[in-house]
């Protein structure tokens, strides 16, 4: 597409960057017209596999490493999209409650500045960036698969299963909570503390970040370089998750008096393994 000159012009992932900028502009425009600021959240689940397929297709699907990375990210996207659909994220008018809280805190003018800079363009560029190890793998597509690739794929799948389990546990808890409220029954626990949530407060965040951290190892295996600009993606993604997690928890703490005690007794991201349950 070559919208603007950049160092990746002429490469498949450079074309993905051009597409990213177009989608960011559209997400911003539609958010202003509809006053729904969750459009990037919907694109979040869809863009990574598209970017990877663009790279794999440009190589004629001839790179086993790029094909493997693409397959893993397609699996990631399918599960995340399914979870988002059943929670209503793709339903017209649905908006993430955290954006509502941020909008109320900032006011209309400052929120619109945040919308055009961070919510739309910033997050879309981040999505492109944390997918960028596929570019490094494509640049070294002649390097054969090795033990690090298979180890990385195994770690990715373990984290994939962990996030799926955590999300399923949270889904069932929330559905049961809604049924109790509809029946006029008060539950003993208004927030999740069982299952994987008895090891840390956000096991799904831990697994999500972990998948993008280990994905970078494919780029390392391909190029032999441990330090490369494509590693910025998972670093910036981690930097985004931390304030997002704090915002989520501040809302929970305001709603549930006992949540502060849960915060004090349970680590946020890194699971604390127990030899036996209490």
mmCIF file of C-alpha atoms in Angstrom:
data_model
loop_
_atom_site.group_PDB
_atom_site.id
_atom_site.type_symbol
_atom_site.label_atom_id
_atom_site.label_comp_id
_atom_site.label_asym_id
_atom_site.label_seq_id
_atom_site.Cartn_x
_atom_site.Cartn_y
_atom_site.Cartn_z
ATOM 1 C CA UNK A 1 0.000 0.000 0.000
ATOM 2 C CA UNK A 2 2.929 2.323 0.807
ATOM 3 C CA UNK A 3 0.840 4.995 2.559
ATOM 4 C CA UNK A 4 3.892 6.605 4.127
ATOM 5 C CA UNK A 5 7.618 5.893 3.690
ATOM 6 C CA UNK A 6 8.985 3.701 6.494
ATOM 7 C CA UNK A 7 11.856 1.225 6.956
ATOM 8 C CA UNK A 8 9.597 -1.781 6.272
ATOM 9 C CA UNK A 9 8.227 -0.475 2.970
ATOM 10 C CA UNK A 10 8.221 -3.277 0.419
ATOM 11 C CA UNK A 11 8.001 -6.060 3.017
ATOM 12 C CA UNK A 12 4.827 -8.025 3.851
ATOM 13 C CA UNK A 13 4.873 -6.775 7.422
ATOM 14 C CA UNK A 14 5.325 -3.246 6.112
ATOM 15 C CA UNK A 15 2.093 -3.718 4.170
ATOM 16 C CA UNK A 16 0.528 -4.917 7.428
ATOM 17 C CA UNK A 17 1.633 -1.616 8.994
ATOM 18 C CA UNK A 18 -0.152 0.317 6.239
ATOM 19 C CA UNK A 19 -3.296 -1.743 6.872
ATOM 20 C CA UNK A 20 -2.916 -1.091 10.600
ATOM 21 C CA UNK A 21 -2.911 2.691 10.026
ATOM 22 C CA UNK A 22 -6.009 2.486 7.821
ATOM 23 C CA UNK A 23 -7.859 0.416 10.427
ATOM 24 C CA UNK A 24 -6.781 2.799 13.202
ATOM 25 C CA UNK A 25 -8.200 5.772 11.293
ATOM 26 C CA UNK A 26 -11.449 3.896 10.640
ATOM 27 C CA UNK A 27 -11.714 2.809 14.287
ATOM 28 C CA UNK A 28 -11.278 6.413 15.407
ATOM 29 C CA UNK A 29 -13.822 7.753 12.911
ATOM 30 C CA UNK A 30 -16.447 5.115 13.749
ATOM 31 C CA UNK A 31 -15.897 5.632 17.500
ATOM 32 C CA UNK A 32 -16.608 9.348 17.108
ATOM 33 C CA UNK A 33 -19.698 8.741 14.986
ATOM 34 C CA UNK A 34 -21.155 6.008 17.209
ATOM 35 C CA UNK A 35 -19.748 7.170 20.589
ATOM 36 C CA UNK A 36 -18.698 3.552 21.089
ATOM 37 C CA UNK A 37 -15.017 3.376 21.993
ATOM 38 C CA UNK A 38 -14.601 -0.405 21.938
ATOM 39 C CA UNK A 39 -13.965 -0.795 18.201
ATOM 40 C CA UNK A 40 -10.253 -1.353 18.729
ATOM 41 C CA UNK A 41 -11.122 -3.998 21.340
ATOM 42 C CA UNK A 42 -12.974 -5.881 18.601
ATOM 43 C CA UNK A 43 -10.109 -5.489 16.141
ATOM 44 C CA UNK A 44 -7.702 -6.703 18.839
ATOM 45 C CA UNK A 45 -8.804 -10.300 18.345
ATOM 46 C CA UNK A 46 -8.868 -10.157 14.528
ATOM 47 C CA UNK A 47 -5.792 -8.234 13.364
ATOM 48 C CA UNK A 48 -2.900 -10.422 14.619
ATOM 49 C CA UNK A 49 -3.869 -13.484 12.525
ATOM 50 C CA UNK A 50 -4.508 -11.253 9.498
ATOM 51 C CA UNK A 51 -1.026 -9.716 9.774
ATOM 52 C CA UNK A 52 0.584 -13.143 10.132
ATOM 53 C CA UNK A 53 -1.357 -14.634 7.217
ATOM 54 C CA UNK A 54 -0.217 -11.694 5.076
ATOM 55 C CA UNK A 55 3.411 -12.532 5.866
ATOM 56 C CA UNK A 56 2.959 -16.291 5.436
ATOM 57 C CA UNK A 57 1.136 -15.824 2.116
ATOM 58 C CA UNK A 58 3.864 -13.518 0.809
ATOM 59 C CA UNK A 59 6.311 -16.381 1.414
ATOM 60 C CA UNK A 60 4.000 -18.769 -0.424
ATOM 61 C CA UNK A 61 3.407 -20.544 2.890
ATOM 62 C CA UNK A 62 6.894 -21.958 2.383
ATOM 63 C CA UNK A 63 8.342 -21.087 5.794
ATOM 64 C CA UNK A 64 7.576 -23.740 8.386
ATOM 65 C CA UNK A 65 8.395 -21.377 11.248
ATOM 66 C CA UNK A 66 6.155 -18.586 9.962
ATOM 67 C CA UNK A 67 3.404 -21.125 9.256
ATOM 68 C CA UNK A 68 3.706 -22.473 12.801
ATOM 69 C CA UNK A 69 3.575 -18.963 14.298
ATOM 70 C CA UNK A 70 0.553 -18.144 12.136
ATOM 71 C CA UNK A 71 -1.248 -21.320 13.206
ATOM 72 C CA UNK A 72 -0.668 -20.560 16.896
ATOM 73 C CA UNK A 73 -1.915 -16.992 16.520
ATOM 74 C CA UNK A 74 -4.975 -18.160 14.576
ATOM 75 C CA UNK A 75 -5.749 -20.494 17.508
ATOM 76 C CA UNK A 76 -5.232 -17.598 19.932
ATOM 77 C CA UNK A 77 -7.561 -15.367 17.890
ATOM 78 C CA UNK A 78 -10.281 -18.007 17.534
ATOM 79 C CA UNK A 79 -10.437 -18.604 21.286
ATOM 80 C CA UNK A 80 -10.292 -14.920 22.204
ATOM 81 C CA UNK A 81 -12.923 -14.006 19.612
ATOM 82 C CA UNK A 82 -15.219 -16.769 20.898
ATOM 83 C CA UNK A 83 -14.829 -15.490 24.449
ATOM 84 C CA UNK A 84 -15.483 -11.911 23.345
ATOM 85 C CA UNK A 85 -18.571 -12.875 21.316
ATOM 86 C CA UNK A 86 -20.229 -14.758 24.156
ATOM 87 C CA UNK A 87 -19.586 -11.801 26.479
ATOM 88 C CA UNK A 88 -21.321 -9.535 23.962
ATOM 89 C CA UNK A 89 -18.259 -7.544 22.867
ATOM 90 C CA UNK A 90 -19.332 -7.596 19.207
ATOM 91 C CA UNK A 91 -22.909 -6.649 19.989
ATOM 92 C CA UNK A 92 -23.870 -3.147 18.735
ATOM 93 C CA UNK A 93 -23.812 -0.656 21.590
ATOM 94 C CA UNK A 94 -21.650 -2.823 23.839
ATOM 95 C CA UNK A 95 -18.795 -0.921 25.436
ATOM 96 C CA UNK A 96 -16.088 -2.030 27.839
ATOM 97 C CA UNK A 97 -16.979 -0.702 31.292
ATOM 98 C CA UNK A 98 -13.406 0.527 31.769
ATOM 99 C CA UNK A 99 -13.745 3.036 28.927
ATOM 100 C CA UNK A 100 -16.864 4.373 30.628
ATOM 101 C CA UNK A 101 -14.895 4.865 33.857
ATOM 102 C CA UNK A 102 -12.012 6.572 32.025
ATOM 103 C CA UNK A 103 -14.402 8.868 30.140
ATOM 104 C CA UNK A 104 -16.101 9.936 33.353
ATOM 105 C CA UNK A 105 -12.741 10.662 34.963
ATOM 106 C CA UNK A 106 -11.193 12.637 32.087
ATOM 107 C CA UNK A 107 -14.198 14.527 30.755
ATOM 108 C CA UNK A 108 -15.216 14.795 27.072
ATOM 109 C CA UNK A 109 -12.353 16.924 25.702
ATOM 110 C CA UNK A 110 -9.448 15.085 27.294
ATOM 111 C CA UNK A 111 -11.042 11.735 26.521
ATOM 112 C CA UNK A 112 -11.321 12.604 22.823
ATOM 113 C CA UNK A 113 -7.612 13.477 22.819
ATOM 114 C CA UNK A 114 -6.940 10.101 24.440
ATOM 115 C CA UNK A 115 -9.219 8.454 21.879
ATOM 116 C CA UNK A 116 -7.375 9.733 18.814
ATOM 117 C CA UNK A 117 -3.876 9.194 20.262
ATOM 118 C CA UNK A 118 -3.955 6.102 22.455
ATOM 119 C CA UNK A 119 -7.304 4.324 22.133
ATOM 120 C CA UNK A 120 -7.314 4.231 18.328
ATOM 121 C CA UNK A 121 -3.850 4.758 16.827
ATOM 122 C CA UNK A 122 -1.802 3.810 19.903
ATOM 123 C CA UNK A 123 -3.488 0.471 20.517
ATOM 124 C CA UNK A 124 -3.658 -0.449 16.840
ATOM 125 C CA UNK A 125 0.069 0.186 16.484
ATOM 126 C CA UNK A 126 0.659 -1.902 19.607
ATOM 127 C CA UNK A 127 -1.290 -4.812 18.102
ATOM 128 C CA UNK A 128 0.876 -4.597 14.990
ATOM 129 C CA UNK A 129 4.021 -4.352 17.098
ATOM 130 C CA UNK A 130 3.452 -7.358 19.365
ATOM 131 C CA UNK A 131 2.849 -9.449 16.233
ATOM 132 C CA UNK A 132 6.166 -8.280 14.743
ATOM 133 C CA UNK A 133 8.290 -11.346 15.635
ATOM 134 C CA UNK A 134 6.706 -12.911 12.548
ATOM 135 C CA UNK A 135 8.582 -10.292 10.490
ATOM 136 C CA UNK A 136 11.910 -11.329 11.971
ATOM 137 C CA UNK A 137 11.060 -14.985 11.361
ATOM 138 C CA UNK A 138 10.208 -14.144 7.742
ATOM 139 C CA UNK A 139 13.477 -12.263 7.242
ATOM 140 C CA UNK A 140 15.329 -15.438 8.306
ATOM 141 C CA UNK A 141 12.928 -17.865 6.679
ATOM 142 C CA UNK A 142 15.778 -20.060 5.481
ATOM 143 C CA UNK A 143 16.719 -21.057 9.038
ATOM 144 C CA UNK A 144 15.373 -24.563 9.731
ATOM 145 C CA UNK A 145 13.172 -25.322 12.726
ATOM 146 C CA UNK A 146 15.093 -26.284 15.847
ATOM 147 C CA UNK A 147 14.616 -27.277 19.467
ATOM 148 C CA UNK A 148 13.880 -23.695 20.535
ATOM 149 C CA UNK A 149 10.955 -23.489 18.078
ATOM 150 C CA UNK A 150 9.382 -26.687 19.411
ATOM 151 C CA UNK A 151 9.961 -25.605 23.022
ATOM 152 C CA UNK A 152 8.393 -22.232 22.249
ATOM 153 C CA UNK A 153 5.364 -23.826 20.599
ATOM 154 C CA UNK A 154 4.917 -26.087 23.640
ATOM 155 C CA UNK A 155 5.110 -23.155 26.067
ATOM 156 C CA UNK A 156 2.668 -21.161 23.951
ATOM 157 C CA UNK A 157 0.147 -24.015 23.985
ATOM 158 C CA UNK A 158 0.471 -24.487 27.769
ATOM 159 C CA UNK A 159 -0.240 -20.784 28.289
ATOM 160 C CA UNK A 160 -3.036 -20.950 25.708
ATOM 161 C CA UNK A 161 -4.738 -23.734 27.678
ATOM 162 C CA UNK A 162 -4.160 -21.859 30.947
ATOM 163 C CA UNK A 163 -5.906 -18.739 29.644
ATOM 164 C CA UNK A 164 -8.765 -20.787 28.197
ATOM 165 C CA UNK A 165 -9.290 -22.495 31.560
ATOM 166 C CA UNK A 166 -9.144 -19.201 33.487
ATOM 167 C CA UNK A 167 -11.609 -17.505 31.130
ATOM 168 C CA UNK A 168 -13.980 -20.484 31.292
ATOM 169 C CA UNK A 169 -13.850 -20.488 35.085
ATOM 170 C CA UNK A 170 -14.589 -16.758 35.177
ATOM 171 C CA UNK A 171 -17.416 -17.133 32.641
ATOM 172 C CA UNK A 172 -19.132 -19.854 34.671
ATOM 173 C CA UNK A 173 -18.700 -17.867 37.878
ATOM 174 C CA UNK A 174 -20.226 -14.731 36.329
ATOM 175 C CA UNK A 175 -23.132 -16.676 34.788
ATOM 176 C CA UNK A 176 -23.869 -18.354 38.117
ATOM 177 C CA UNK A 177 -23.659 -14.971 39.841
ATOM 178 C CA UNK A 178 -26.205 -13.506 37.402
ATOM 179 C CA UNK A 179 -28.573 -16.433 38.022
ATOM 180 C CA UNK A 180 -28.301 -15.952 41.799
ATOM 181 C CA UNK A 181 -29.011 -12.234 41.505
ATOM 182 C CA UNK A 182 -31.987 -12.867 39.190
ATOM 183 C CA UNK A 183 -33.365 -15.352 41.734
ATOM 184 C CA UNK A 184 -32.912 -12.874 44.568
ATOM 185 C CA UNK A 185 -30.178 -14.925 46.234
ATOM 186 C CA UNK A 186 -27.019 -13.397 47.631
ATOM 187 C CA UNK A 187 -23.817 -15.263 46.932
ATOM 188 C CA UNK A 188 -21.179 -15.703 49.593
ATOM 189 C CA UNK A 189 -18.431 -14.469 47.267
ATOM 190 C CA UNK A 190 -19.066 -11.593 44.812
ATOM 191 C CA UNK A 191 -15.733 -11.973 42.984
ATOM 192 C CA UNK A 192 -13.712 -14.928 41.740
ATOM 193 C CA UNK A 193 -11.188 -16.506 44.136
ATOM 194 C CA UNK A 194 -11.349 -20.197 43.189
ATOM 195 C CA UNK A 195 -9.861 -22.284 40.386
ATOM 196 C CA UNK A 196 -6.766 -20.693 38.877
ATOM 197 C CA UNK A 197 -7.712 -17.461 40.670
ATOM 198 C CA UNK A 198 -6.547 -18.958 43.951
ATOM 199 C CA UNK A 199 -2.966 -18.738 42.674
ATOM 200 C CA UNK A 200 -3.033 -15.128 41.452
ATOM 201 C CA UNK A 201 -5.631 -12.415 40.866
ATOM 202 C CA UNK A 202 -5.244 -12.405 37.070
ATOM 203 C CA UNK A 203 -4.184 -15.830 35.747
ATOM 204 C CA UNK A 204 -5.692 -14.973 32.348
ATOM 205 C CA UNK A 205 -3.510 -11.836 32.102
ATOM 206 C CA UNK A 206 -0.454 -13.871 33.109
ATOM 207 C CA UNK A 207 -1.103 -16.431 30.362
ATOM 208 C CA UNK A 208 -1.963 -13.771 27.769
ATOM 209 C CA UNK A 209 1.256 -11.852 28.353
ATOM 210 C CA UNK A 210 3.217 -15.083 28.544
ATOM 211 C CA UNK A 211 2.115 -16.146 25.063
ATOM 212 C CA UNK A 212 3.428 -12.939 23.490
ATOM 213 C CA UNK A 213 6.642 -13.112 25.512
ATOM 214 C CA UNK A 214 7.403 -16.642 24.311
ATOM 215 C CA UNK A 215 6.344 -15.845 20.727
ATOM 216 C CA UNK A 216 9.423 -13.619 20.526
ATOM 217 C CA UNK A 217 11.561 -16.751 20.941
ATOM 218 C CA UNK A 218 10.596 -17.771 17.398
ATOM 219 C CA UNK A 219 12.363 -14.628 16.167
ATOM 220 C CA UNK A 220 15.371 -15.499 18.323
ATOM 221 C CA UNK A 221 15.474 -19.035 16.941
ATOM 222 C CA UNK A 222 15.257 -17.775 13.357
ATOM 223 C CA UNK A 223 17.878 -15.034 13.550
ATOM 224 C CA UNK A 224 20.097 -16.067 16.454
ATOM 225 C CA UNK A 225 19.671 -12.518 17.839
ATOM 226 C CA UNK A 226 18.395 -12.179 21.386
ATOM 227 C CA UNK A 227 17.902 -8.423 21.162
ATOM 228 C CA UNK A 228 15.856 -7.021 18.299
ATOM 229 C CA UNK A 229 13.288 -4.254 17.831
ATOM 230 C CA UNK A 230 10.498 -6.814 17.431
ATOM 231 C CA UNK A 231 10.825 -7.464 21.166
ATOM 232 C CA UNK A 232 9.336 -4.026 21.879
ATOM 233 C CA UNK A 233 5.881 -5.440 21.279
ATOM 234 C CA UNK A 234 5.621 -7.706 24.298
ATOM 235 C CA UNK A 235 7.385 -5.110 26.480
ATOM 236 C CA UNK A 236 4.885 -2.374 25.584
ATOM 237 C CA UNK A 237 1.999 -4.837 25.877
ATOM 238 C CA UNK A 238 3.106 -5.583 29.441
ATOM 239 C CA UNK A 239 3.325 -1.856 30.119
ATOM 240 C CA UNK A 240 -0.280 -1.519 28.907
ATOM 241 C CA UNK A 241 -1.622 -4.428 30.949
ATOM 242 C CA UNK A 242 -0.328 -3.108 34.271
ATOM 243 C CA UNK A 243 -2.364 0.155 34.345
ATOM 244 C CA UNK A 244 -5.322 -1.692 32.774
ATOM 245 C CA UNK A 245 -5.146 -4.225 35.594
ATOM 246 C CA UNK A 246 -4.949 -1.446 38.193
ATOM 247 C CA UNK A 247 -7.984 0.288 36.690
ATOM 248 C CA UNK A 248 -9.963 -2.959 36.725
ATOM 249 C CA UNK A 249 -9.021 -3.592 40.335
ATOM 250 C CA UNK A 250 -9.859 -0.060 41.457
ATOM 251 C CA UNK A 251 -13.368 -0.562 40.075
ATOM 252 C CA UNK A 252 -13.675 -3.941 41.811
ATOM 253 C CA UNK A 253 -12.390 -2.537 45.108
ATOM 254 C CA UNK A 254 -14.977 0.249 44.960
ATOM 255 C CA UNK A 255 -17.785 -2.278 44.407
ATOM 256 C CA UNK A 256 -16.715 -5.049 46.791
ATOM 257 C CA UNK A 257 -15.438 -4.196 50.303
ATOM 258 C CA UNK A 258 -13.650 -7.542 50.626
ATOM 259 C CA UNK A 259 -11.606 -7.085 47.462
ATOM 260 C CA UNK A 260 -8.868 -5.146 49.280
ATOM 261 C CA UNK A 261 -8.243 -8.176 51.485
ATOM 262 C CA UNK A 262 -8.025 -10.388 48.391
ATOM 263 C CA UNK A 263 -5.483 -7.968 46.896
ATOM 264 C CA UNK A 264 -3.423 -8.051 50.087
ATOM 265 C CA UNK A 265 -3.372 -11.847 50.260
ATOM 266 C CA UNK A 266 -2.927 -12.778 46.604
ATOM 267 C CA UNK A 267 -0.260 -11.822 44.022
ATOM 268 C CA UNK A 268 -1.520 -9.930 40.983
ATOM 269 C CA UNK A 269 0.163 -11.667 38.028
ATOM 270 C CA UNK A 270 2.826 -14.193 39.006
ATOM 271 C CA UNK A 271 1.075 -17.327 40.341
ATOM 272 C CA UNK A 272 1.946 -18.352 43.855
ATOM 273 C CA UNK A 273 2.075 -22.130 43.850
ATOM 274 C CA UNK A 274 0.803 -23.947 46.912
ATOM 275 C CA UNK A 275 1.812 -27.396 48.015
ATOM 276 C CA UNK A 276 -1.726 -27.921 49.227
ATOM 277 C CA UNK A 277 -4.941 -25.921 49.316
ATOM 278 C CA UNK A 278 -5.866 -24.284 52.563
#
